[in-house]
Structures are given as C-alpha cells and as structure tokens.
mmCIF file of C-alpha atoms in Angstrom:
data_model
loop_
_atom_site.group_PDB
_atom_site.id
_atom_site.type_symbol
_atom_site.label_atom_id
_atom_site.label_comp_id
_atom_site.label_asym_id
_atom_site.label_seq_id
_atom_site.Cartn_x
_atom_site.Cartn_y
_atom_site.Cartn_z
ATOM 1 C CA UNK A 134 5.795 -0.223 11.671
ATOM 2 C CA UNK A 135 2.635 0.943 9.256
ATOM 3 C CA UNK A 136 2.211 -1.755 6.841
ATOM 4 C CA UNK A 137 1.543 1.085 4.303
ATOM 5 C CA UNK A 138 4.456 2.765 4.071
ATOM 6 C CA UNK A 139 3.907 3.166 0.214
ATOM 7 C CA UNK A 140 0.040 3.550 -0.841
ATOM 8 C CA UNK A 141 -0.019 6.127 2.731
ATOM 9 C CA UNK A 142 2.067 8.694 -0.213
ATOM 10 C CA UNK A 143 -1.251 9.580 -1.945
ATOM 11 C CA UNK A 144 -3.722 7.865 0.436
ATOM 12 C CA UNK A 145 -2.793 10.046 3.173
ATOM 13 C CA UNK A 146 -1.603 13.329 2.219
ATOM 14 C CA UNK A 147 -4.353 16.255 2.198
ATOM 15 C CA UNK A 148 -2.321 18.280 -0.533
ATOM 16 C CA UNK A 149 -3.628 15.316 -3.371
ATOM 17 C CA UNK A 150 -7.194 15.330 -2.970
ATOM 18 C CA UNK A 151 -7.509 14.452 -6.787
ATOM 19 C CA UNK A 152 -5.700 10.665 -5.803
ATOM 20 C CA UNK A 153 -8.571 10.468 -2.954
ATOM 21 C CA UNK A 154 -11.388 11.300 -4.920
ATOM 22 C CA UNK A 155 -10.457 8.617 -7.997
ATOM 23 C CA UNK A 156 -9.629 5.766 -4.971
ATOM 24 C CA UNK A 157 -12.811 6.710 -3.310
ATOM 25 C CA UNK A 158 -14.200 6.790 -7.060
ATOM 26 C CA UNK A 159 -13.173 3.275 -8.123
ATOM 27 C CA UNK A 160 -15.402 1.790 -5.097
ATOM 28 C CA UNK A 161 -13.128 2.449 -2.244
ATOM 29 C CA UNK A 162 -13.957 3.755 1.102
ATOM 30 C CA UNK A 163 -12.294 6.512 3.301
ATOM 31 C CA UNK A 164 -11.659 3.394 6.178
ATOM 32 C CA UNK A 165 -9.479 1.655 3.075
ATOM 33 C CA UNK A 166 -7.456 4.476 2.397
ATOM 34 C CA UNK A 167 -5.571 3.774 5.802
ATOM 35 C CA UNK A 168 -5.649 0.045 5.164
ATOM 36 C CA UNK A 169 -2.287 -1.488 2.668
ATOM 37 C CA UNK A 170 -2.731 -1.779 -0.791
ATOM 38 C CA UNK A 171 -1.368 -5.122 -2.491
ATOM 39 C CA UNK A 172 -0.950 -5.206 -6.342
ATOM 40 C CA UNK A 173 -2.667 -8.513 -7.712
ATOM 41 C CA UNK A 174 -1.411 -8.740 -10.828
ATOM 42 C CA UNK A 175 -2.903 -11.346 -13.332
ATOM 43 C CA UNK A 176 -1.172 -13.036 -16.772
ATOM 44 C CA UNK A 177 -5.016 -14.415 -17.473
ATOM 45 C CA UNK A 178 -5.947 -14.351 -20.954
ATOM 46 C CA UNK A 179 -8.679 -16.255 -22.724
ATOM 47 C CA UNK A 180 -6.143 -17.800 -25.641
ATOM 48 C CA UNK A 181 -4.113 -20.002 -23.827
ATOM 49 C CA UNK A 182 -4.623 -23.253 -21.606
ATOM 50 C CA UNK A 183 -1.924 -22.284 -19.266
ATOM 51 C CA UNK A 184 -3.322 -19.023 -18.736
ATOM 52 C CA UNK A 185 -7.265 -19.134 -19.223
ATOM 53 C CA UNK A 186 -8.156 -19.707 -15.088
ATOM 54 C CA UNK A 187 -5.861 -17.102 -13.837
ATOM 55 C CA UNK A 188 -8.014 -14.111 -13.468
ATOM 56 C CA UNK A 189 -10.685 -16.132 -11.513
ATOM 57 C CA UNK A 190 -7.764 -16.942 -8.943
ATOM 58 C CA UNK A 191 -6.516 -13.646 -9.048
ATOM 59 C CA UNK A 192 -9.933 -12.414 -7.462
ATOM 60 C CA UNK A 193 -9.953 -15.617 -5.030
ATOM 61 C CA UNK A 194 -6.107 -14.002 -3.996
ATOM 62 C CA UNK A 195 -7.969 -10.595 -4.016
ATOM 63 C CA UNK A 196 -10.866 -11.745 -1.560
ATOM 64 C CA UNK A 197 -7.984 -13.211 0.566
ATOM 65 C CA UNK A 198 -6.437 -10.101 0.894
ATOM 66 C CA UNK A 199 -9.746 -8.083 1.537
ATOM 67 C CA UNK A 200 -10.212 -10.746 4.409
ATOM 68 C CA UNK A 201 -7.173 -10.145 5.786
ATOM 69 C CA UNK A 202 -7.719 -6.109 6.312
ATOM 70 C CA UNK A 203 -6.166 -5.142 3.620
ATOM 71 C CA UNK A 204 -7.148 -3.723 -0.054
ATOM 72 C CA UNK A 205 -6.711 -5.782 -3.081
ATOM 73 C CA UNK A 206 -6.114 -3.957 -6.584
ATOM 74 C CA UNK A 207 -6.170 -6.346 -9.736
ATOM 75 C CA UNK A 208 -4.400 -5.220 -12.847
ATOM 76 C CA UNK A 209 -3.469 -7.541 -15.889
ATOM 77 C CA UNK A 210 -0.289 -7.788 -17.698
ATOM 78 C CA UNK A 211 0.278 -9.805 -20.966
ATOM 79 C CA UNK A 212 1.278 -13.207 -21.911
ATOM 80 C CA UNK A 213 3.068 -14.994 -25.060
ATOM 81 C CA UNK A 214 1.766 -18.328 -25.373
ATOM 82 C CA UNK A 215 5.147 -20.185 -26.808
ATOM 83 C CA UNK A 216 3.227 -23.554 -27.432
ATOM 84 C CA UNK A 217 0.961 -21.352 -29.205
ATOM 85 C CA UNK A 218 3.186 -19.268 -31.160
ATOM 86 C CA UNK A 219 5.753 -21.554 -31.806
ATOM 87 C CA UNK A 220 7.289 -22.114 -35.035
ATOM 88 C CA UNK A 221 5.461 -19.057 -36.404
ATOM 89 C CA UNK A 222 6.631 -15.474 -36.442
ATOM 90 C CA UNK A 223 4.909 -14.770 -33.014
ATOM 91 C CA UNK A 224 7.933 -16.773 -31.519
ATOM 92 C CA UNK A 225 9.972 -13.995 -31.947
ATOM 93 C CA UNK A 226 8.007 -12.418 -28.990
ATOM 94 C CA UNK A 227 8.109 -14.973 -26.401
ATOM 95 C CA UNK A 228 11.269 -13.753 -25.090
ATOM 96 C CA UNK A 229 11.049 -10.294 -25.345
ATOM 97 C CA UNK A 230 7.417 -10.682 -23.255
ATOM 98 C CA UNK A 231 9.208 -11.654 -20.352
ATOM 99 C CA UNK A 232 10.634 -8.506 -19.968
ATOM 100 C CA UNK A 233 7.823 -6.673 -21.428
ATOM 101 C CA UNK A 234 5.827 -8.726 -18.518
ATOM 102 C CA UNK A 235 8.259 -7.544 -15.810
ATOM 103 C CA UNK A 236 8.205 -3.736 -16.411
ATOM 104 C CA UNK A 237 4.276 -3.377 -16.876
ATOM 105 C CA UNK A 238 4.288 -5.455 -13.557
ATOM 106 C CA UNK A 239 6.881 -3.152 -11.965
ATOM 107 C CA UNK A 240 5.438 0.226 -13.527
ATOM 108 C CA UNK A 241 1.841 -0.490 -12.282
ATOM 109 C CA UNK A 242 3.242 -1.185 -8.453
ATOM 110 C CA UNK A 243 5.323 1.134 -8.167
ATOM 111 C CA UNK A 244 3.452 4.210 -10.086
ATOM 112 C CA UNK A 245 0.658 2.995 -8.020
ATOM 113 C CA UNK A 246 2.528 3.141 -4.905
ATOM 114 C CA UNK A 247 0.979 -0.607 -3.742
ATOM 115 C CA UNK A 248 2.488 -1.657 -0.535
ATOM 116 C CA UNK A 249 3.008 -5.509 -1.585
ATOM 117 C CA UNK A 250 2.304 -7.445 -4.713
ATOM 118 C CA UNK A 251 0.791 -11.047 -5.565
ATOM 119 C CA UNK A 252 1.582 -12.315 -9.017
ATOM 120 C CA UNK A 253 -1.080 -15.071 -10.278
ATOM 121 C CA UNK A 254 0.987 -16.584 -13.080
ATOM 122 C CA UNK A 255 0.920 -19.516 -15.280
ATOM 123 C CA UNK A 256 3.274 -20.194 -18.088
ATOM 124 C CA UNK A 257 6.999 -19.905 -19.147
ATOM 125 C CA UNK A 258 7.778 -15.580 -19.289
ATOM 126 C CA UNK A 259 5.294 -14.966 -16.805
ATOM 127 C CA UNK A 260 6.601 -16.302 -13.463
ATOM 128 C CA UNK A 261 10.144 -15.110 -14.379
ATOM 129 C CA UNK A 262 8.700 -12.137 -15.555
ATOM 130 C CA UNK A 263 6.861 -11.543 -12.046
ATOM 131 C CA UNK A 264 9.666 -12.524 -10.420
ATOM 132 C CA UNK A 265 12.166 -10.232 -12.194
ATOM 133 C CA UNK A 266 9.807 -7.370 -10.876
ATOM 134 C CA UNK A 267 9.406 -8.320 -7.188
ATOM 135 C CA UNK A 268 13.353 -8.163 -7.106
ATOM 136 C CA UNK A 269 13.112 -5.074 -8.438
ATOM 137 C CA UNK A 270 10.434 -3.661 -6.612
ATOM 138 C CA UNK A 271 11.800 -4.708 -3.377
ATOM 139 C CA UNK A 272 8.377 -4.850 -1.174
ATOM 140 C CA UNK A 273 6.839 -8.420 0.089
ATOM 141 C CA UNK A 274 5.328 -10.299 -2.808
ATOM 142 C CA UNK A 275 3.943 -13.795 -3.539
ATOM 143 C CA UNK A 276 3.936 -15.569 -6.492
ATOM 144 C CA UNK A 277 1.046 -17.911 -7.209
ATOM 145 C CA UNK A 278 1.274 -20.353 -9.953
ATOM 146 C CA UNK A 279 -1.669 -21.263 -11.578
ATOM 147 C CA UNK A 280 -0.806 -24.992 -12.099
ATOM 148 C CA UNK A 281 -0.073 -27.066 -15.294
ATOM 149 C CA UNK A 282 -1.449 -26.529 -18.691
ATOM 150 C CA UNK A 283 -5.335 -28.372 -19.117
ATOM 151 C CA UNK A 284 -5.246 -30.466 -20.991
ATOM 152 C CA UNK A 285 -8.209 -31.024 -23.798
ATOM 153 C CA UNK A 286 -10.383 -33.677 -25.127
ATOM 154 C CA UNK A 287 -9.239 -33.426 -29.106
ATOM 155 C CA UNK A 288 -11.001 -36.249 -32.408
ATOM 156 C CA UNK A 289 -12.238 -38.127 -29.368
ATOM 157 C CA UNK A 290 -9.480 -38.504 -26.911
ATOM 158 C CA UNK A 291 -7.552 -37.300 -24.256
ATOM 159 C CA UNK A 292 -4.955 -34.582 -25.316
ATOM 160 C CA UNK A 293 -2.055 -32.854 -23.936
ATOM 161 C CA UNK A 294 0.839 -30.996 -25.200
ATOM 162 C CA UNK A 295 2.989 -33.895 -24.934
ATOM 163 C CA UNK A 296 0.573 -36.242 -27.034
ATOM 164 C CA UNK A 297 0.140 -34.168 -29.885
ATOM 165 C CA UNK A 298 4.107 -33.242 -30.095
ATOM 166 C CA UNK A 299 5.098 -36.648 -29.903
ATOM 167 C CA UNK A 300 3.595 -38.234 -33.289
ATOM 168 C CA UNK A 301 5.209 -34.944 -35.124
ATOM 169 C CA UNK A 302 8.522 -35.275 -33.661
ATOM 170 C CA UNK A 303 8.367 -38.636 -35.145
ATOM 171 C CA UNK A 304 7.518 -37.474 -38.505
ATOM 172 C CA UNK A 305 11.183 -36.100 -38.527
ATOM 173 C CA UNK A 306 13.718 -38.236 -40.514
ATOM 174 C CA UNK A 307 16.592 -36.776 -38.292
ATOM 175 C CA UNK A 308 18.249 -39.511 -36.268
ATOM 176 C CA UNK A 309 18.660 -38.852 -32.566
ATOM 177 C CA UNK A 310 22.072 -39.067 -31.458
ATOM 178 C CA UNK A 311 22.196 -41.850 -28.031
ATOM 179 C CA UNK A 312 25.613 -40.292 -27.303
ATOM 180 C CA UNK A 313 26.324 -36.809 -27.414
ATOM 181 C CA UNK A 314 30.171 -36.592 -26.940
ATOM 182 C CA UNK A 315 31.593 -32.768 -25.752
ATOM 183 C CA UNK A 316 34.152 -31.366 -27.448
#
C-alpha cells in the first residue's frame, strides 16, 4: 500500500507540471515528491500563554516527520484566547473559532491533498477544533497538545489563571449555594 495515496494526485501526475514546479519551488526536491506529505498544522500565536510555544513544537513534530522519510508541511490556523477575551465582546468568538479552527484545518489538508495530519494544539477550541477535522478528513492524524497554560511572575509573585480569578470571584456579593437541589 503507497503511503501517499493523496499528495501522489499532484505530486505524481505529468499533466500538472505547474503543482511540481511550486513544490519543487517552496524548497522541495524531486526525491520528496514520491515521499508522503503530513499536514502540521499549528494554533501558535504570540498573544496567548496557552498558545505562545506551539509553533516551535510544530517544527520539532515537522523534523520528526522529515526523519522518518516523510515531508512535513506547516500551516497555521487561528486561536480565540477565552481567558483572554472573556467578559469582553471578543467572547462572542470563542465558540464560533472552534469551528472556524476545524474547516481552515480541514480545507488546507484536504485542498492540499496531505496524506496525514499532526495538529500541535493548546487551548479550549483548538484541540476540538483539530479533532472535529481529523474525523472529517478521515486520513491518520495525531494530535499533540502543547501542555498547560505558563504561568507568569505578576507585582512580584507567582501567577496563574487560577490565582488571579480567585480574589475577583470573591469580590462577588452572590452567595454560593452548598446544595443545589434538581427540580
């Protein structure tokens, strides 16, 4: 079984010379146009804790893949940072990002024709996003998660999500509820 059954539609065929010529243009050679492509997609973005690191692993994945025989192609999809955005107008993208995240994700791979697909995510929409598109896509795929969110060093101590949220949660005058009884 060729384990290029996808990229070998434009990598292979002598009637699309103009497909060749921008592969071999973007850095590849003629020996990796008979090797599989994998799609390493990337939700890095600079703004964001949970996402910052993600494009630096998404060339270690890459450099994995190139080791392995095969060719690695990076592409980036976008991100909504809900700690970020939250209670502001932004939030009203969060959700909608997950399936904006999915079809860029599934558009790129398949338009592309890559023969398998490694998602470097990090953050709430993005790994169901991924995920949404590797069902759909239907070719192997990994999923790499990034980790948890840095934390940051913030007036002269040791911050996290978690620590800052705490003290304004407290600030609320609404009591909590120790039994929640269903109707």
């Amino acid at each position: 079984m060729a384990l290029n059954p996808y990229s070998r539609i434009y990598t292979q065929d002598d009637s699309l010379p103009a497909s060749q010529a921008m592969l071999i243009g973007s850095g590849l050679s003629e020996a990796d146009l008979r090797k599989p492509f994998v799609g390493i997609c990337s939700t890095g973005f600079d703004g964001n804790t949970c996402n910052m690191h993600l494009n630096g692993l998404a060339d270690q994945v890459k450099e994995g893949v190139g080791a392995h025989g095969m060719v690695g192609l990076r592409f980036n999809t976008i991100g909504v940072s809900d700690g970020i955005t939250n209670g502001t107008p932004g939030m009203r993208y969060s959700l909608v990002s997950r399936e904006i995240i999915a079809d860029s994700i599934e558009a790129m791979a398949a338009a592309h024709n890559y023969d398998a697909l490694a998602c470097v995510v990090g953050c709430d929409k993005n790994m169901p996003g991924s995920l949404i598109a590797m069902a759909r896509l239907n070719r192997p795929s990994l999923m790499v998660y990034g980790g948890t969110i840095k934390g940051a060093i913030s007036r002269g101590s040791s911050s996290t999500l978690s620590r800052v949220l705490r003290p304004m949660g407290r600030s609320y005058k609404m009591p909590f509820p120790t039994k929640i009884t269903v109707a």
